[in-house]
XYZ file of C-alpha atoms in Angstrom:
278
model
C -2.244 9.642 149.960
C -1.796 9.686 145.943
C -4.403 6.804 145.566
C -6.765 9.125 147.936
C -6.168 12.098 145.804
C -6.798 10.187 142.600
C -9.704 8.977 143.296
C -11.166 12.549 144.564
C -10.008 13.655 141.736
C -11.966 11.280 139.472
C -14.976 11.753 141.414
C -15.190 15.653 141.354
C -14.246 15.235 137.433
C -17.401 12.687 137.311
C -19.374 14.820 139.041
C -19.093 18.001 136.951
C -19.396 15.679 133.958
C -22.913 13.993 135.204
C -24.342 17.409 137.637
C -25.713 19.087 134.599
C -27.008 15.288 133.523
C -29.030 15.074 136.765
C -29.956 18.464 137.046
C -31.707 18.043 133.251
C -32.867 14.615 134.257
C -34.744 15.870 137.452
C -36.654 19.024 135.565
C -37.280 16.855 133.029
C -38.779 14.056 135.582
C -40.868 16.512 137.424
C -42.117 18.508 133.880
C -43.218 15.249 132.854
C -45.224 14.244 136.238
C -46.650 17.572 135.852
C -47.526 16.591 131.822
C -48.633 13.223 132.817
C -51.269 14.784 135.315
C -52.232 17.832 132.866
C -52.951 14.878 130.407
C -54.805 12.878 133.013
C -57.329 15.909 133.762
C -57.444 16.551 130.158
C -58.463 13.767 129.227
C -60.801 13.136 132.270
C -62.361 16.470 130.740
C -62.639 14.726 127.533
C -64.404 11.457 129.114
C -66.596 13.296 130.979
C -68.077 15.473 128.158
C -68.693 12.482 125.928
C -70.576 10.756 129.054
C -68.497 7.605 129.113
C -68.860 5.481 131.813
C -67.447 6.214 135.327
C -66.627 3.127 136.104
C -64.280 2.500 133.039
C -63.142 6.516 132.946
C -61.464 6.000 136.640
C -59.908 2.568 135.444
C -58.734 3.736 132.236
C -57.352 6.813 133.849
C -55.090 4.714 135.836
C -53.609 2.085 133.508
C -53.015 5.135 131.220
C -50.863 7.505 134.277
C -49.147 3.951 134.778
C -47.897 3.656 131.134
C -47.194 7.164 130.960
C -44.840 7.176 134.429
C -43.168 4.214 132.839
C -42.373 5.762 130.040
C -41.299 8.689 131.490
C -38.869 6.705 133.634
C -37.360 4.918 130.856
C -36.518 8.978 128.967
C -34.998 10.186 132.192
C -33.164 7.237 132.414
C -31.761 7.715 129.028
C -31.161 11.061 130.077
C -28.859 10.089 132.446
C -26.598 8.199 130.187
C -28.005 4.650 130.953
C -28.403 2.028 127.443
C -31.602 2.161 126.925
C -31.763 -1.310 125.013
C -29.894 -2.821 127.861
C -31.956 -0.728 130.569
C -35.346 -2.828 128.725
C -34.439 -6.524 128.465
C -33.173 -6.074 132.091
C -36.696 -4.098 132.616
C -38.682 -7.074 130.945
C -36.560 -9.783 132.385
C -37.527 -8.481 135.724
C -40.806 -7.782 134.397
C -41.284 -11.310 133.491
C -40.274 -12.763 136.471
C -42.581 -10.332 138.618
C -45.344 -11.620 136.743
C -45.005 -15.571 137.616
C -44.834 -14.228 141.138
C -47.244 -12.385 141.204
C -49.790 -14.446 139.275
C -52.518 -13.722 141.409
C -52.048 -9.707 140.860
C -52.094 -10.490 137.583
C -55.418 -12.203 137.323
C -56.786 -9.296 139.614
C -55.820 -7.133 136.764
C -57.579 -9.406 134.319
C -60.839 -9.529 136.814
C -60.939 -5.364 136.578
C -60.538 -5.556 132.586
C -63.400 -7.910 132.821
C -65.903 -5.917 135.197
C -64.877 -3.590 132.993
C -66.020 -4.964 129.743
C -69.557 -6.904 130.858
C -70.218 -4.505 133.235
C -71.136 -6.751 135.876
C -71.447 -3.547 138.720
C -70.851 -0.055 138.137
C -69.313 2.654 140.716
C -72.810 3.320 142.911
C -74.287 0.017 142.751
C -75.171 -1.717 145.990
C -73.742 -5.630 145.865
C -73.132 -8.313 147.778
C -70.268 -10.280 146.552
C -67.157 -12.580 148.407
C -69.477 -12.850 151.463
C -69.190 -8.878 151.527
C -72.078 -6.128 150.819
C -71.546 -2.740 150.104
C -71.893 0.480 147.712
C -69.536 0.475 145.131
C -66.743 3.337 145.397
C -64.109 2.606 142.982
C -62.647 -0.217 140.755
C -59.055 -0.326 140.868
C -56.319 -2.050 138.708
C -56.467 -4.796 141.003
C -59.469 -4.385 143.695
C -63.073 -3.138 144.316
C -63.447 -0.929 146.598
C -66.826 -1.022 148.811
C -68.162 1.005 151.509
C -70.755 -0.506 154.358
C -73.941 0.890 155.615
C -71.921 1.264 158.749
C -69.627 3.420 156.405
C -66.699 0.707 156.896
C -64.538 0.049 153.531
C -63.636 -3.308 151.969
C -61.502 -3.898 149.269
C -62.450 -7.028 147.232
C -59.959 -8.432 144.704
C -61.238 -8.305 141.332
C -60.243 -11.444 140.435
C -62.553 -12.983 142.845
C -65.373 -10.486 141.848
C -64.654 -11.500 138.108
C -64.884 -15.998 138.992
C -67.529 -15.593 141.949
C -71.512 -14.793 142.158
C -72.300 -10.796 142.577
C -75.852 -9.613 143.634
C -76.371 -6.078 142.322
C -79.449 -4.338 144.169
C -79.062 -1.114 142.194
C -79.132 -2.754 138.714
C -82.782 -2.375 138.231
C -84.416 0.089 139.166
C -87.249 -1.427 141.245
C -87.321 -4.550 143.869
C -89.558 -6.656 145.261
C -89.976 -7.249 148.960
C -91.478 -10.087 151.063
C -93.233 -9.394 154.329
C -93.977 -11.797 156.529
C -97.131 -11.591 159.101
C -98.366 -13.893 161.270
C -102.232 -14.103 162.654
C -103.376 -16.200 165.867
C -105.558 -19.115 164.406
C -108.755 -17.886 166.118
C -108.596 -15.137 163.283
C -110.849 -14.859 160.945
C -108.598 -14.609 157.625
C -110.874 -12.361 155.572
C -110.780 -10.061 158.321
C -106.894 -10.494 158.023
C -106.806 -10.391 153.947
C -108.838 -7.370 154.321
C -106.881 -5.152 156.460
C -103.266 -6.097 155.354
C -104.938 -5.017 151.558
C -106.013 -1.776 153.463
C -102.552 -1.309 154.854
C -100.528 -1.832 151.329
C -103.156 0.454 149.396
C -102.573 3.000 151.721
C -98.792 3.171 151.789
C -97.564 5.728 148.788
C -94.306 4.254 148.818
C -95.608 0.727 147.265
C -96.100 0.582 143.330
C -99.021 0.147 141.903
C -97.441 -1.942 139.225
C -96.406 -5.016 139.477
C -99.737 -5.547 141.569
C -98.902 -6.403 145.301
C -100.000 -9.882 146.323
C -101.459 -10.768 149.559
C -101.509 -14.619 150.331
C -101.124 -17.201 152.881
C -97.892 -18.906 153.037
C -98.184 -21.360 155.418
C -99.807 -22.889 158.478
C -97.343 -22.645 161.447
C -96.943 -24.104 164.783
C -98.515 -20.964 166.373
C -99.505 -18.788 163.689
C -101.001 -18.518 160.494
C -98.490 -16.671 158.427
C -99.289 -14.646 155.423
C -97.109 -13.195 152.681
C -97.186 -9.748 151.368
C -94.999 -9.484 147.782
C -95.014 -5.591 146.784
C -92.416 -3.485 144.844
C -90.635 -0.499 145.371
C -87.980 1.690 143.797
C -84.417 1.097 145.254
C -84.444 4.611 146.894
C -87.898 3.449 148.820
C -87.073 0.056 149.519
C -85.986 0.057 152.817
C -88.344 2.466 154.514
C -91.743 0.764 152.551
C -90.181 -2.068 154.605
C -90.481 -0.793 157.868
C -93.331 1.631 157.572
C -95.469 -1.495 156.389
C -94.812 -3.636 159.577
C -94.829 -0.373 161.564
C -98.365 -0.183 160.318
C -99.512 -3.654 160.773
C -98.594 -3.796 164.170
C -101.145 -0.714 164.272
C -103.617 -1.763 162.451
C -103.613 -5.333 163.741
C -103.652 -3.681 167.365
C -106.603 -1.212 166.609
C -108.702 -4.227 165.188
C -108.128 -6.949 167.668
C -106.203 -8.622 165.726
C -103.770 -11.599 167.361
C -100.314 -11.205 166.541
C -98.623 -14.597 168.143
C -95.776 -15.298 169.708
C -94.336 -18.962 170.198
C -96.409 -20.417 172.861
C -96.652 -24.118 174.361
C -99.708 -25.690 175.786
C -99.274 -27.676 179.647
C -101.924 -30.109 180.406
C -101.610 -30.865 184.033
C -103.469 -34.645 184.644
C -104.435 -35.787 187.851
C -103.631 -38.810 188.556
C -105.161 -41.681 190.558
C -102.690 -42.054 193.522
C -102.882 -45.704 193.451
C -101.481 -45.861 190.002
C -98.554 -43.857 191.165
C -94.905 -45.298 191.475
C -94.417 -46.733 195.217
């Protein structure tokens, strides 16, 4: 019963000592979380104004809360009454030994500090990448994130983004595309040259420059196919696409032109019943 009372009495004495400890320590942990994210929008203001990147303002926005919080939780840790010195060998010990497992996090956070840098994508870029295609919504510390046509999202380390091929559709500002069209042989290909030029010169959403060109590509098993190269602007793209062979189904239609679909000729032989198999 004296043991019992001696220890309650130790803990209510600890308690008073360390309450005001913990009260300070908790204002000052959420007066700096409140700091860290008046210093985040400030400086977001700041980034903003000077026109900086997007890309690079979101990542740099996020190493800098992380360094902040860290710091932050090293003070109120102090606060509390806990060595400091000790409290950061025993924070980079751990550190360390985070780190070698969790090497592959760690080269994702190289990959984003290299997108970063050479600029590779930015946030709004359409790429393919990793066997994956999608608008670009946000870089991360340690993944891309995309979003689908079909509006599905994909996160995509970025140390595979950083060591693989990308294909950025939005870097330029114009693409080509490549249209396919096959005629019937018994076309005559003039006749065919002519109208596809009359379909491409009357689509506004082709450019002018670079010139389209209007060729045959090759002579297939039941069609003569010819290849239509013309250029749009990324916004364009996809619609010139479709309104072009929207049209040349038209057009083709309206002039009698064959469009040909794989076909196979039978030849039935008769044959002289005496020759036949008994």
């Amino acid at each position: 019963m004296k043991d019992f009372e001696g220890y309650l009495e130790w803990f209510l004495n600890l308690l008073v000592e360390y309450t005001p400890r913990l009260i300070y320590a908790f204002v000052l942990l959420i007066g700096g979380l409140l700091a860290i994210k008046l210093v985040r929008t400030i400086i977001l203001r700041i980034m903003k104004k000077r026109e900086m990147d997007p890309t690079a303002v979101r990542f740099l926005l996020d190493i800098l809360t992380w360094v902040l919080r860290v710091m932050l939780f090293i003070i109120v840790i102090a606060k509390l009454g806990v060595e400091t010195s000790s409290f950061v060998a025993i924070l980079g010990a751990a550190g360390l030994a985070v780190g070698l497992s969790l090497q592959g996090s760690l080269s994702n956070f190289a990959g984003g500090l290299l997108i970063i840098i050479f600029k590779p994508f930015r946030v709004g870029d359409y790429i393919e990448a990793q066997g994956e295609g999608g608008t670009v919504n946000e870089i991360q510390i340690f993944a891309t994130k995309l979003t689908t046509p079909s509006n599905q999202v994909i996160y995509i380390p970025n140390g595979a983004l950083s060591n693989g091929n990308i294909r950025n559709f939005s870097k330029e500002l114009t693409r080509r595309g490549e249209i396919i069209v096959g005629a019937g042989y018994g076309s005559n290909m003039k006749h065919v040259k002519d109208v596809l030029a009359k379909i491409v010169a009357d689509e506004p959403k082709i450019l002018d420059e670079p010139a389209p060109i209007i060729r045959i590509k090759g002579l297939a098993d039941n069609s003569v196919n010819f290849q239509l190269l013309v250029w749009a602007t990324n916004d364009n793209y996809w619609q010139m696409l479709s309104d072009v062979q929207e049209n040349v189904k038209i057009q083709f239609d309206a002039e009698g032109i064959e469009i040909p679909f794989p076909q196979r000729d039978i030849v039935i032989r008769n044959l002289d019943k005496k020759n036949l198999p008994s």
